[in-house]
Amino acid sequence: MVKTITQVGCPYCGCSCDDIEVDVSDDETKILEVRNACIIGNNLFHHANDPTRPRLPRLRQADGSMKEISYDEAVDWAAKA
């Protein structure tokens, strides 16, 4: 059974939209439908399910490739920059 979550805040701009409704799967791991969000907000919600979305911070290497690093490493690198 699909679960509907109401009064969801949008993660995109500063307009503070808080009337978004999100339908999620039974196990609450997948977003199925988004209502009352603009096109950008809608895409952001659906992007959360994208299997190609980076899950960890990445650091560009000297050869241009990207290497996944831990959050602690990312914070340390950013603090040095």
XYZ file of C-alpha atoms in Angstrom:
81
model
C 0.000 0.000 0.000
C 1.294 3.414 -0.938
C 1.862 5.846 1.909
C 1.274 9.580 1.363
C 3.352 12.026 3.373
C 1.863 15.526 3.542
C 3.207 18.966 4.449
C 6.678 18.128 3.127
C 9.134 21.004 2.785
C 10.952 21.454 -0.503
C 14.747 21.056 -0.477
C 15.372 23.436 -3.373
C 14.996 27.201 -3.213
C 14.200 29.647 -0.449
C 10.480 29.932 -1.204
C 9.770 27.612 1.750
C 7.116 25.540 -0.014
C 5.648 23.276 2.642
C 2.488 21.933 1.022
C 4.173 19.190 -0.993
C 2.710 15.685 -0.900
C 4.943 12.681 -1.520
C 3.787 9.119 -2.195
C 6.321 6.540 -1.031
C 6.515 2.768 -1.374
C 5.361 0.393 1.356
C 8.858 0.104 2.789
C 9.337 3.888 2.494
C 12.512 3.505 0.431
C 11.269 4.841 -2.923
C 9.500 8.030 -3.891
C 6.700 7.176 -6.294
C 4.962 10.495 -6.909
C 5.335 14.140 -5.890
C 2.503 16.688 -5.941
C 2.478 20.487 -5.481
C 6.203 20.912 -6.197
C 7.669 22.929 -9.048
C 9.533 21.067 -11.784
C 12.898 21.560 -10.081
C 11.636 20.438 -6.676
C 9.933 17.452 -8.280
C 13.184 16.425 -9.995
C 15.123 16.749 -6.747
C 12.783 14.386 -4.929
C 13.009 11.809 -7.726
C 16.795 12.203 -7.951
C 17.032 10.682 -4.462
C 16.105 7.294 -5.981
C 18.572 7.504 -8.863
C 20.995 4.566 -8.598
C 23.732 6.611 -10.330
C 23.552 9.394 -7.719
C 26.843 9.728 -5.803
C 26.472 8.311 -2.292
C 29.790 9.520 -0.895
C 31.890 12.663 -1.357
C 34.266 12.523 -4.307
C 37.659 14.121 -4.792
C 39.042 14.886 -8.237
C 42.392 13.206 -8.829
C 45.350 14.627 -10.779
C 44.348 12.609 -13.868
C 40.815 14.087 -13.781
C 39.099 10.993 -12.424
C 36.920 11.075 -9.314
C 37.677 9.028 -6.213
C 35.112 8.347 -3.494
C 36.317 9.455 -0.074
C 34.852 9.352 3.424
C 32.987 12.291 4.928
C 35.826 12.785 7.428
C 38.332 13.023 4.575
C 36.085 15.484 2.732
C 35.739 17.721 5.790
C 39.501 17.662 6.390
C 40.194 18.489 2.722
C 37.666 21.346 2.726
C 39.074 22.755 5.955
C 42.548 22.923 4.390
C 41.340 24.672 1.246
